[in-house]
């Protein structure tokens, strides 16, 4: 079956209603016949809150423990999304980074993905699972410790999965309905772009716009991933 990657950012999984709406969106693609890999962020605000706890506990923190703490927001949303899909009678299972495993460097708090073996998840698709819900932003080092991919890293998780699973498309759902000439939440005159080249997108991302993590754009360019950046509000 063809595979789709659908990534839901923090605002798209901000509470149970949002998760239910995202799950509905996923179900439409399952009904079309796709096997879907859903990548989730933490509920919006949660990662910032955890970063704050780490800093307050230990200003000179150990980055391994920073990763142990701040990766956990995605575990919650992955489990909840899988439960919601199961509730809709869609065979779904959650995966934390180490379970896939998403193999990364040991650069804690800013690790790079080195390899995503597809056999575990594909075996489950072969058994009838229709949706793999993967916790974004996290992986595991060769030492067996949890790593995180840098802030905004679940974009990179999504693109890396799309490349590894040869997905037809990688849909990124967020709180704006597309990529604009500049941040539409700051500049009201920003214009929406129908299409943007990888090079232009890379420039936008590297200027510090939160729109997509720069590494995700680099990966998409290298593996020619078809990226769609959109809002999940269309079926409201
Ligand atoms: P998510 O949690 O979905 O990843 P982010 O807050 O990380 O969401 O990224 C989406 C935000 O990126 C938007 O809310 C918007 O304010 C910001 N942004 C910055 N530059 C742009 C741009 N050129 N086009 C669209 N959004 C942009
Ligand atoms: N939750 C992480 C962050 O806030 C990763 C992400 O959302 O992309 O940075
Ligand atoms: Mg983001």
Tab-separated table of C-alpha atoms and ligand atoms in Angstrom:
chain	number	residue	atom	x	y	z
A	1	UNK	CA	0.000	0.000	0.000
A	2	UNK	CA	1.251	3.541	-0.619
A	3	UNK	CA	2.513	5.343	2.462
A	4	UNK	CA	1.822	8.883	3.655
A	5	UNK	CA	3.555	10.771	6.438
A	6	UNK	CA	1.341	13.247	8.334
A	7	UNK	CA	2.998	15.479	10.934
A	8	UNK	CA	0.927	17.352	13.498
A	9	UNK	CA	2.621	20.266	15.275
A	10	UNK	CA	2.011	21.434	18.833
A	11	UNK	CA	-1.158	23.432	18.213
A	12	UNK	CA	-2.658	20.560	16.189
A	13	UNK	CA	-2.370	18.228	19.213
A	14	UNK	CA	-2.797	20.901	21.891
A	15	UNK	CA	-5.692	19.140	23.645
A	16	UNK	CA	-7.965	16.096	23.305
A	17	UNK	CA	-10.319	17.870	20.881
A	18	UNK	CA	-7.430	18.792	18.622
A	19	UNK	CA	-6.094	15.242	18.769
A	20	UNK	CA	-9.546	13.945	17.825
A	21	UNK	CA	-9.664	16.333	14.884
A	22	UNK	CA	-6.218	15.285	13.715
A	23	UNK	CA	-7.221	11.631	14.025
A	24	UNK	CA	-10.253	12.326	11.832
A	25	UNK	CA	-7.929	13.808	9.253
A	26	UNK	CA	-5.760	10.691	9.391
A	27	UNK	CA	-8.804	8.444	9.029
A	28	UNK	CA	-9.679	10.108	5.711
A	29	UNK	CA	-6.303	9.077	4.290
A	30	UNK	CA	-6.615	5.558	5.694
A	31	UNK	CA	-9.998	5.313	3.952
A	32	UNK	CA	-8.285	6.244	0.680
A	33	UNK	CA	-6.042	3.215	1.109
A	34	UNK	CA	-2.869	4.728	2.522
A	35	UNK	CA	-0.789	3.258	5.288
A	36	UNK	CA	-0.090	6.324	7.399
A	37	UNK	CA	2.860	7.259	9.555
A	38	UNK	CA	1.759	10.028	11.895
A	39	UNK	CA	4.479	12.111	13.525
A	40	UNK	CA	3.388	14.096	16.554
A	41	UNK	CA	4.852	17.024	18.453
A	42	UNK	CA	4.193	17.588	22.135
A	43	UNK	CA	1.078	19.595	23.074
A	44	UNK	CA	1.930	23.241	22.481
A	45	UNK	CA	3.707	24.840	25.414
A	46	UNK	CA	4.695	21.536	27.034
A	47	UNK	CA	8.267	21.372	25.737
A	48	UNK	CA	8.903	24.974	26.841
A	49	UNK	CA	7.522	24.140	30.264
A	50	UNK	CA	9.854	21.152	30.595
A	51	UNK	CA	12.878	23.132	29.398
A	52	UNK	CA	12.020	25.609	32.159
A	53	UNK	CA	11.905	22.836	34.772
A	54	UNK	CA	15.305	21.550	33.680
A	55	UNK	CA	16.862	25.027	33.830
A	56	UNK	CA	15.333	25.721	37.208
A	57	UNK	CA	16.585	22.436	38.635
A	58	UNK	CA	20.074	22.678	37.201
A	59	UNK	CA	21.279	25.686	35.199
A	60	UNK	CA	24.379	23.673	34.176
A	61	UNK	CA	22.294	20.690	33.232
A	62	UNK	CA	23.524	17.375	31.898
A	63	UNK	CA	22.224	17.233	28.315
A	64	UNK	CA	21.421	13.513	28.637
A	65	UNK	CA	18.941	14.300	31.394
A	66	UNK	CA	17.634	17.338	29.500
A	67	UNK	CA	16.780	14.903	26.687
A	68	UNK	CA	15.251	12.401	29.106
A	69	UNK	CA	12.894	15.122	30.333
A	70	UNK	CA	12.043	17.189	27.252
A	71	UNK	CA	11.473	14.211	24.941
A	72	UNK	CA	8.559	13.078	27.078
A	73	UNK	CA	5.920	15.472	25.716
A	74	UNK	CA	5.830	13.575	22.434
A	75	UNK	CA	5.339	10.253	24.247
A	76	UNK	CA	2.058	11.532	25.651
A	77	UNK	CA	0.635	12.762	22.344
A	78	UNK	CA	1.758	9.621	20.468
A	79	UNK	CA	-0.060	7.357	22.916
A	80	UNK	CA	-3.176	9.529	22.970
A	81	UNK	CA	-3.307	9.713	19.170
A	82	UNK	CA	-3.000	5.909	18.876
A	83	UNK	CA	-5.773	5.472	21.442
A	84	UNK	CA	-8.031	7.915	19.621
A	85	UNK	CA	-7.492	6.109	16.305
A	86	UNK	CA	-8.194	2.747	17.939
A	87	UNK	CA	-11.377	4.270	19.335
A	88	UNK	CA	-12.337	4.971	15.708
A	89	UNK	CA	-11.654	1.284	14.914
A	90	UNK	CA	-8.481	2.042	13.001
A	91	UNK	CA	-5.637	-0.363	13.836
A	92	UNK	CA	-2.989	1.970	15.217
A	93	UNK	CA	0.076	1.671	17.425
A	94	UNK	CA	2.395	4.274	18.991
A	95	UNK	CA	6.175	4.172	18.680
A	96	UNK	CA	8.718	6.050	20.744
A	97	UNK	CA	12.007	6.882	19.035
A	98	UNK	CA	13.964	4.041	20.681
A	99	UNK	CA	11.368	1.484	19.642
A	100	UNK	CA	11.659	2.161	15.903
A	101	UNK	CA	14.635	2.710	16.523
A	102	UNK	CA	15.431	6.212	15.248
A	103	UNK	CA	19.229	5.954	15.451
A	104	UNK	CA	20.970	9.268	16.073
A	105	UNK	CA	24.337	10.742	16.928
A	106	UNK	CA	25.129	11.272	20.610
A	107	UNK	CA	24.955	15.076	20.350
A	108	UNK	CA	22.399	15.372	23.136
A	109	UNK	CA	19.820	18.174	22.721
A	110	UNK	CA	20.825	18.573	19.077
A	111	UNK	CA	21.312	15.064	17.701
A	112	UNK	CA	21.193	14.147	14.020
A	113	UNK	CA	19.322	11.179	12.630
A	114	UNK	CA	21.701	8.578	11.196
A	115	UNK	CA	19.362	5.751	10.298
A	116	UNK	CA	15.722	4.743	10.485
A	117	UNK	CA	15.308	0.989	9.982
A	118	UNK	CA	11.891	0.309	8.435
A	119	UNK	CA	11.529	-3.386	9.310
A	120	UNK	CA	9.738	-3.093	12.687
A	121	UNK	CA	7.042	-0.731	11.466
A	122	UNK	CA	6.691	-2.459	8.088
A	123	UNK	CA	6.216	-5.805	9.831
A	124	UNK	CA	3.261	-4.282	11.718
A	125	UNK	CA	1.808	-2.788	8.536
A	126	UNK	CA	2.106	-6.324	7.108
A	127	UNK	CA	0.019	-7.604	10.038
A	128	UNK	CA	-2.793	-5.128	9.339
A	129	UNK	CA	-1.778	-2.066	11.349
A	130	UNK	CA	-2.861	0.991	9.333
A	131	UNK	CA	-1.336	3.834	11.311
A	132	UNK	CA	2.026	4.049	13.063
A	133	UNK	CA	2.030	7.022	15.401
A	134	UNK	CA	5.627	8.059	16.012
A	135	UNK	CA	6.787	10.449	18.728
A	136	UNK	CA	8.640	13.222	16.891
A	137	UNK	CA	11.759	15.047	18.064
A	138	UNK	CA	13.430	12.012	19.651
A	139	UNK	CA	15.763	9.149	18.924
A	140	UNK	CA	18.310	6.905	20.567
A	141	UNK	CA	22.109	7.097	20.565
A	142	UNK	CA	24.497	4.204	20.001
A	143	UNK	CA	24.962	4.231	23.787
A	144	UNK	CA	21.274	3.472	24.166
A	145	UNK	CA	20.251	6.834	25.607
A	146	UNK	CA	17.296	8.949	24.481
A	147	UNK	CA	18.314	11.930	22.343
A	148	UNK	CA	16.424	14.943	21.002
A	149	UNK	CA	16.887	16.603	17.632
A	150	UNK	CA	16.918	20.301	18.551
A	151	UNK	CA	13.882	22.545	18.944
A	152	UNK	CA	11.380	22.125	16.162
A	153	UNK	CA	12.892	18.695	15.518
A	154	UNK	CA	9.679	16.839	14.830
A	155	UNK	CA	9.681	18.429	11.354
A	156	UNK	CA	12.952	16.595	10.767
A	157	UNK	CA	11.515	13.356	12.150
A	158	UNK	CA	8.663	13.659	9.649
A	159	UNK	CA	10.852	14.266	6.621
A	160	UNK	CA	13.305	11.538	7.627
A	161	UNK	CA	10.437	9.027	7.907
A	162	UNK	CA	9.053	10.122	4.543
A	163	UNK	CA	12.470	9.469	2.995
A	164	UNK	CA	13.037	6.155	4.796
A	165	UNK	CA	9.581	4.778	3.934
A	166	UNK	CA	9.533	6.268	0.447
A	167	UNK	CA	6.273	8.042	1.274
A	168	UNK	CA	4.166	9.538	-1.488
A	169	UNK	CA	3.952	12.812	0.462
A	170	UNK	CA	4.879	14.378	3.765
A	171	UNK	CA	2.042	16.593	5.031
A	172	UNK	CA	2.968	19.062	7.758
A	173	UNK	CA	-0.064	20.323	9.691
A	174	UNK	CA	0.405	23.469	11.717
A	175	UNK	CA	-1.384	26.630	12.869
A	176	UNK	CA	-0.965	28.586	9.635
A	177	UNK	CA	-2.424	27.553	6.286
A	178	UNK	CA	0.780	27.650	4.293
A	179	UNK	CA	4.209	29.127	3.860
A	180	UNK	CA	4.107	32.923	3.559
A	181	UNK	CA	6.605	35.477	2.296
A	182	UNK	CA	7.234	36.259	5.957
A	183	UNK	CA	5.724	35.281	9.327
A	184	UNK	CA	1.952	35.930	8.878
A	185	UNK	CA	1.429	36.128	12.623
A	186	UNK	CA	3.739	39.135	12.774
A	187	UNK	CA	3.315	40.807	9.373
A	188	UNK	CA	-0.324	41.115	8.299
A	189	UNK	CA	0.637	41.854	4.693
A	190	UNK	CA	2.498	38.537	4.338
A	191	UNK	CA	1.478	36.725	1.157
A	192	UNK	CA	0.794	32.984	0.947
A	193	UNK	CA	2.963	31.074	-1.492
A	194	UNK	CA	1.419	28.283	-3.590
A	195	UNK	CA	4.795	26.716	-4.159
A	196	UNK	CA	8.259	27.349	-2.815
A	197	UNK	CA	11.531	25.816	-3.986
A	198	UNK	CA	13.698	23.887	-1.544
A	199	UNK	CA	16.377	26.586	-1.904
A	200	UNK	CA	13.977	29.401	-1.031
A	201	UNK	CA	12.529	27.375	1.823
A	202	UNK	CA	16.002	26.715	3.137
A	203	UNK	CA	16.726	30.430	3.096
A	204	UNK	CA	13.482	31.208	4.931
A	205	UNK	CA	14.136	28.519	7.545
A	206	UNK	CA	17.757	29.484	8.081
A	207	UNK	CA	16.780	33.132	8.637
A	208	UNK	CA	15.331	31.870	11.894
A	209	UNK	CA	11.669	31.536	10.903
A	210	UNK	CA	10.005	28.812	12.982
A	211	UNK	CA	8.127	27.606	9.953
A	212	UNK	CA	10.172	24.404	9.495
A	213	UNK	CA	13.360	23.198	11.191
A	214	UNK	CA	16.242	23.931	8.778
A	215	UNK	CA	17.475	20.350	8.903
A	216	UNK	CA	14.125	19.075	7.731
A	217	UNK	CA	14.370	21.245	4.620
A	218	UNK	CA	17.912	20.029	3.931
A	219	UNK	CA	16.724	16.427	4.216
A	220	UNK	CA	13.697	17.047	2.002
A	221	UNK	CA	15.980	18.549	-0.606
A	222	UNK	CA	18.442	15.671	-0.464
A	223	UNK	CA	15.799	12.924	-0.664
A	224	UNK	CA	13.339	14.837	-2.875
A	225	UNK	CA	10.499	14.531	-0.404
A	226	UNK	CA	7.199	16.017	-1.573
A	227	UNK	CA	6.303	18.407	1.269
A	228	UNK	CA	2.875	19.915	1.825
A	229	UNK	CA	2.648	22.604	4.517
A	230	UNK	CA	-0.874	23.318	5.614
A	231	UNK	CA	-3.340	24.015	8.387
A	232	UNK	CA	-5.448	21.258	9.945
A	233	UNK	CA	-8.398	23.652	10.139
A	234	UNK	CA	-9.789	22.798	6.684
A	235	UNK	CA	-12.377	20.313	7.982
A	236	UNK	CA	-13.502	22.410	10.967
B	1	LIG	P1	4.393	23.610	14.913
B	1	LIG	O1	4.223	23.352	16.372
B	1	LIG	O2	3.183	23.242	14.112
B	1	LIG	O3	5.672	23.043	14.358
B	1	LIG	P2	5.652	26.204	14.899
B	1	LIG	O4	5.204	27.296	15.838
B	1	LIG	O5	6.928	25.493	15.173
B	1	LIG	O6	4.442	25.197	14.751
B	1	LIG	O7	5.759	26.795	13.406
B	1	LIG	C1	4.667	27.431	12.814
B	1	LIG	C2	4.830	28.946	12.948
B	1	LIG	O8	5.828	29.403	12.060
B	1	LIG	C3	3.608	29.722	12.536
B	1	LIG	O9	2.693	29.868	13.577
B	1	LIG	C4	4.186	31.082	12.113
B	1	LIG	O10	4.045	32.056	13.124
B	1	LIG	C5	5.677	30.791	11.964
B	1	LIG	N1	6.244	31.271	10.706
B	1	LIG	C6	7.403	31.960	10.618
B	1	LIG	N2	7.677	32.298	9.359
B	1	LIG	C7	6.666	31.805	8.597
B	1	LIG	C8	6.394	31.828	7.194
B	1	LIG	N3	7.211	32.431	6.334
B	1	LIG	N4	5.270	31.210	6.747
B	1	LIG	C9	4.448	30.587	7.612
B	1	LIG	N5	4.662	30.537	8.966
B	1	LIG	C10	5.754	31.133	9.453
B	2	LIG	N1	8.189	19.629	20.900
B	2	LIG	C1	9.471	19.999	20.324
B	2	LIG	C2	9.673	21.500	20.395
B	2	LIG	O1	8.812	22.197	20.893
B	2	LIG	C3	9.643	19.494	18.925
B	2	LIG	C4	8.671	20.039	17.900
B	2	LIG	O2	7.560	20.438	18.280
B	2	LIG	O3	9.004	20.023	16.718
B	2	LIG	O4	10.704	21.968	20.005
B	3	LIG	MG1	7.683	23.595	14.748
